Each structure stands twice: as C-alpha cells, then as structure tokens.
Amino acid sequence: MLNVARHTAESGMRLTQEFYVRDNVVKIARELLGKVLYTEQNGIVTAGMIVETEAYSWKERGCHAYGARKTPRNAIMFETGGYAYVYLCYGMHHLFNVVTNKAGTADAVLVRAVEPVIGLPEMQIRRGKLNNPFHLTSGPGKLTKAMGIDRKLNGKSLLEHEVWLEDSGERVTPAKIEVSSRIGIDYAGEDAKLPWRFTIKGNRWVSK
C-alpha cells in the first residue's frame, strides 16, 4: 500500500506570477521542490508534490532555446513566466516544464518526478499495471501520463484551472536537497555538467 499524503484540491496557496517571473531559474528549480503540481480534467483532480527538478536557460546548450533560438516548439518559453511548456520527447513521452523569467528570456524548469497526493486511483488507471508502485510518477514521462498532461496543456497559464502549482507549506531545507548534473543531455558538452538537477534526498519517487 502506498503511503500517499492526504490533500484536497486548492488546499494550499496557489503560486503567483511573481514566483515565476524572477530571473534566477536555478533558484526557482530548487524552490519548486515540495510545491504541489495540480491538474483538473473533466472534473477529475490529480496532484503530486514535486520531488525532482532540472533548470534550463537559453544561455546553456542543454536548453531548447539555447542562444535565444525561437522555434514553433519552444515559442512559449519566450513568454512571461507562469506558463506550461509541454513537449514530446522521442516521439513518446510528454515532458512538463514551468516557464520562468520575463518575456523574451527563455528559461524553464523541467519537473522530473512527483509524489502523488491527490487522485491516486485515477493515476493508476492512466498508467496501467506496474510491477513497482513507485514507478507511477518517478520520471518526467511517467508523471505526465499519470496526471493527464500532454501537448493540449502546452501554453496554458499556471494561474488558471487546468494546470497549476501550490505551496502546501512543505519546507524543503538545503540539508534535504541533493544537487547533481542533469540527465540525458550529453549533447550539451560542458554544460551537461552544470549542477542544475535538484532532488529531495531519500524520496522514493525520485527518478532512477
């Protein structure tokens, strides 16, 4: 049996645009640990506490918008912070990102893993039978499938009611945070070594 925390929809304080428009994407990636990601579709609410993030900035080669290169896929990254950037990876997995910084500056935080807190039965239906129950949302493609996130949510405001984030009051101190390099971006050369991946130490929902 999974030990899933009890929350209710809108149980915390919704993050405001001021949280997202700051110019330090690495700081935001750290501060998103412990925040709760929500989706609501057809009246069904799912939510998960964020336990793993990665920061991306147009200034480094790991980012889709490196060198301020704007394309149809990454265009939402150039908008004011507070939007969802959802893209398809390897033609299979949808990945959810939080757009940050001011308009014209393409920074974003990839949410890599969450710990389920609301809507566990619906998440299990969406994901199907799993040999390991902790594989439900322990990866960026896993959590999007469990929470019903796909390209339809790309460009959606995080201040509205389809997808949003809340501060539940969970405090993740520096001692609880593990810092490492990001995953799967060997193409970024030296930038792949940047210590821009953040996880909650010891949490079983962190990706492997």
Short mmCIF file of C-alpha atoms in Angstrom, two decimals:
data_model
loop_
_atom_site.label_atom_id
_atom_site.label_comp_id
_atom_site.label_asym_id
_atom_site.label_seq_id
_atom_site.Cartn_x
_atom_site.Cartn_y
_atom_site.Cartn_z
CA MET A 1 0.00 0.00 0.00
CA LEU A 2 1.39 3.40 -0.96
CA ASN A 3 1.72 5.97 1.78
CA VAL A 4 0.08 8.89 -0.03
CA ALA A 5 -0.42 12.15 1.83
CA ARG A 6 -3.98 13.44 2.24
CA HIS A 7 -4.64 16.68 0.44
CA THR A 8 -7.69 18.34 -1.03
CA ALA A 9 -7.87 20.46 -4.16
CA GLU A 10 -6.80 24.05 -3.54
CA SER A 11 -5.54 23.03 -0.07
CA GLY A 12 -2.51 25.31 -0.26
CA MET A 13 -1.69 28.72 -1.67
CA ARG A 14 -1.54 28.96 -5.45
CA LEU A 15 1.80 30.27 -6.71
CA THR A 16 1.52 33.75 -8.18
CA GLN A 17 3.14 35.10 -11.32
CA GLU A 18 5.70 36.88 -9.15
CA PHE A 19 7.13 33.48 -8.26
CA TYR A 20 7.71 32.59 -11.90
CA VAL A 21 8.99 35.85 -13.40
CA ARG A 22 12.18 36.00 -11.32
CA ASP A 23 15.43 35.90 -13.28
CA ASN A 24 17.17 33.02 -11.46
CA VAL A 25 15.90 29.76 -12.96
CA VAL A 26 18.26 27.68 -10.81
CA LYS A 27 16.85 29.19 -7.62
CA ILE A 28 13.31 28.58 -8.84
CA ALA A 29 14.13 24.96 -9.65
CA ARG A 30 15.30 24.46 -6.06
CA GLU A 31 12.28 26.24 -4.62
CA LEU A 32 9.84 24.12 -6.63
CA LEU A 33 10.82 21.10 -4.53
CA GLY A 34 7.95 20.50 -2.11
CA LYS A 35 5.48 22.52 -4.15
CA VAL A 36 2.40 20.68 -5.45
CA LEU A 37 1.54 20.31 -9.13
CA TYR A 38 -2.20 20.02 -9.89
CA THR A 39 -4.24 19.13 -12.95
CA GLU A 40 -8.01 19.15 -13.38
CA GLN A 41 -9.63 17.44 -16.37
CA ASN A 42 -13.33 16.71 -16.72
CA GLY A 43 -13.76 17.39 -13.02
CA ILE A 44 -11.00 14.94 -12.03
CA VAL A 45 -8.22 16.45 -9.92
CA THR A 46 -4.79 14.89 -9.62
CA ALA A 47 -1.83 16.32 -7.74
CA GLY A 48 1.72 15.46 -6.80
CA MET A 49 4.38 17.00 -4.63
CA ILE A 50 7.42 17.90 -6.71
CA VAL A 51 10.48 15.89 -5.65
CA GLU A 52 12.81 16.36 -8.64
CA THR A 53 13.52 19.28 -10.97
CA GLU A 54 16.04 20.46 -13.56
CA ALA A 55 16.80 24.05 -14.56
CA TYR A 56 17.28 25.12 -18.19
CA SER A 57 18.40 28.50 -19.52
CA TRP A 58 18.80 29.91 -23.02
CA LYS A 59 22.41 30.67 -22.08
CA GLU A 60 23.46 26.98 -21.98
CA ARG A 61 23.48 24.17 -24.54
CA GLY A 62 21.10 21.89 -22.67
CA CYS A 63 18.19 24.23 -23.36
CA HIS A 64 15.84 24.02 -26.36
CA ALA A 65 16.18 27.80 -26.70
CA TYR A 66 19.99 27.91 -26.49
CA GLY A 67 21.28 31.13 -28.00
CA ALA A 68 17.77 32.62 -27.87
CA ARG A 69 16.75 30.47 -30.86
CA LYS A 70 12.95 30.58 -31.12
CA THR A 71 11.07 27.78 -32.88
CA PRO A 72 7.40 26.74 -33.10
CA ARG A 73 8.07 24.09 -30.44
CA ASN A 74 9.77 26.30 -27.85
CA ALA A 75 7.93 29.58 -28.53
CA ILE A 76 6.10 29.52 -25.18
CA MET A 77 9.47 29.66 -23.39
CA PHE A 78 9.82 33.26 -24.59
CA GLU A 79 6.59 34.37 -22.90
CA THR A 80 6.32 35.83 -19.40
CA GLY A 81 6.97 33.29 -16.64
CA GLY A 82 3.95 31.35 -15.45
CA TYR A 83 3.06 29.18 -18.44
CA ALA A 84 3.30 25.44 -19.07
CA TYR A 85 5.79 24.25 -21.67
CA VAL A 86 4.90 20.69 -22.70
CA TYR A 87 6.81 18.93 -25.45
CA LEU A 88 7.05 15.42 -26.85
CA CYS A 89 10.33 13.60 -26.20
CA TYR A 90 11.48 10.77 -28.50
CA GLY A 91 8.02 10.86 -30.06
CA MET A 92 6.68 9.04 -26.98
CA HIS A 93 6.79 10.94 -23.71
CA HIS A 94 5.28 14.30 -22.85
CA LEU A 95 7.51 16.40 -20.57
CA PHE A 96 6.16 19.19 -18.37
CA ASN A 97 8.12 22.41 -17.81
CA VAL A 98 7.43 25.61 -15.90
CA VAL A 99 8.29 28.73 -17.89
CA THR A 100 10.17 31.35 -15.85
CA ASN A 101 11.72 34.81 -16.20
CA LYS A 102 10.41 37.87 -18.03
CA ALA A 103 9.02 37.89 -21.58
CA GLY A 104 11.74 37.45 -24.18
CA THR A 105 14.07 35.47 -21.89
CA ALA A 106 13.69 31.73 -22.43
CA ASP A 107 14.19 29.87 -19.13
CA ALA A 108 12.23 26.91 -17.79
CA VAL A 109 12.22 24.22 -15.12
CA LEU A 110 11.58 20.60 -16.05
CA VAL A 111 9.54 18.73 -13.43
CA ARG A 112 11.09 15.26 -13.41
CA ALA A 113 9.19 13.48 -10.62
CA VAL A 114 6.33 13.96 -8.16
CA GLU A 115 4.97 12.12 -5.14
CA PRO A 116 1.21 11.53 -5.59
CA VAL A 117 -1.03 13.34 -3.12
CA ILE A 118 -4.45 13.52 -4.84
CA GLY A 119 -6.16 11.27 -7.36
CA LEU A 120 -4.09 8.12 -6.90
CA PRO A 121 -6.77 5.77 -8.32
CA GLU A 122 -7.07 7.86 -11.50
CA MET A 123 -3.29 7.99 -11.86
CA GLN A 124 -3.12 4.20 -11.60
CA ILE A 125 -5.78 3.79 -14.29
CA ARG A 126 -3.91 6.13 -16.64
CA ARG A 127 -0.59 4.36 -16.11
CA GLY A 128 -1.85 0.77 -16.11
CA LYS A 129 -0.43 -2.15 -14.15
CA LEU A 130 3.03 -1.57 -12.72
CA ASN A 131 5.43 -4.06 -11.14
CA ASN A 132 6.79 -1.35 -8.87
CA PRO A 133 4.16 1.08 -7.49
CA PHE A 134 6.81 3.80 -7.09
CA HIS A 135 7.22 3.84 -10.86
CA LEU A 136 3.84 5.59 -11.08
CA THR A 137 5.25 9.13 -11.21
CA SER A 138 9.01 8.66 -10.73
CA GLY A 139 10.08 10.17 -14.04
CA PRO A 140 9.12 13.05 -16.33
CA GLY A 141 7.19 10.93 -18.84
CA LYS A 142 5.58 8.85 -16.11
CA LEU A 143 4.19 11.77 -14.15
CA THR A 144 2.69 13.43 -17.23
CA LYS A 145 0.83 10.27 -18.20
CA ALA A 146 -0.39 9.76 -14.64
CA MET A 147 -1.59 13.35 -14.38
CA GLY A 148 -3.11 13.60 -17.85
CA ILE A 149 -0.57 16.12 -19.13
CA ASP A 150 0.02 16.29 -22.87
CA ARG A 151 0.51 18.86 -25.64
CA LYS A 152 -3.02 20.18 -25.09
CA LEU A 153 -1.67 21.87 -21.96
CA ASN A 154 1.27 23.49 -23.74
CA GLY A 155 0.96 27.26 -23.37
CA LYS A 156 -1.66 27.06 -20.63
CA SER A 157 -1.38 29.63 -17.85
CA LEU A 158 -0.35 28.21 -14.49
CA LEU A 159 -2.59 30.84 -12.92
CA GLU A 160 -5.79 29.22 -14.22
CA HIS A 161 -7.62 25.96 -13.55
CA GLU A 162 -6.38 23.20 -15.87
CA VAL A 163 -2.84 23.01 -14.54
CA TRP A 164 -1.36 24.96 -11.62
CA LEU A 165 1.04 24.83 -8.69
CA GLU A 166 0.51 25.46 -4.99
CA ASP A 167 2.62 26.00 -1.91
CA SER A 168 1.35 23.42 0.56
CA GLY A 169 3.57 24.69 3.35
CA GLU A 170 6.06 21.83 2.92
CA ARG A 171 9.53 23.21 3.71
CA VAL A 172 12.47 21.59 1.93
CA THR A 173 15.61 22.85 3.66
CA PRO A 174 19.01 22.87 1.93
CA ALA A 175 20.03 19.84 4.00
CA LYS A 176 17.21 17.86 2.38
CA ILE A 177 18.24 18.72 -1.20
CA GLU A 178 20.64 16.70 -3.33
CA VAL A 179 22.31 18.55 -6.20
CA SER A 180 23.66 16.83 -9.32
CA SER A 181 24.06 17.25 -13.08
CA ARG A 182 21.07 16.91 -15.38
CA ILE A 183 20.10 13.65 -17.05
CA GLY A 184 20.20 12.73 -20.74
CA ILE A 185 21.81 15.85 -22.18
CA ASP A 186 25.27 14.61 -23.17
CA TYR A 187 24.89 16.65 -26.37
CA ALA A 188 25.30 19.79 -24.25
CA GLY A 189 29.05 19.24 -23.79
CA GLU A 190 30.48 21.03 -20.77
CA ASP A 191 27.05 22.46 -19.98
CA ALA A 192 25.84 18.93 -19.25
CA LYS A 193 27.96 19.05 -16.11
CA LEU A 194 26.16 22.04 -14.62
CA PRO A 195 24.78 21.15 -11.15
CA TRP A 196 21.23 22.04 -12.10
CA ARG A 197 19.29 18.93 -11.07
CA PHE A 198 17.64 19.01 -7.65
CA THR A 199 16.03 16.16 -5.73
CA ILE A 200 14.64 15.58 -2.26
CA LYS A 201 17.09 13.26 -0.54
CA GLY A 202 15.79 9.79 0.20
CA ASN A 203 12.42 10.29 -1.52
CA ARG A 204 11.34 7.04 -3.18
CA TRP A 205 9.58 8.85 -6.03
CA VAL A 206 12.77 10.38 -7.45
CA SER A 207 13.63 9.01 -10.90
CA LYS A 208 16.27 6.31 -11.14
#
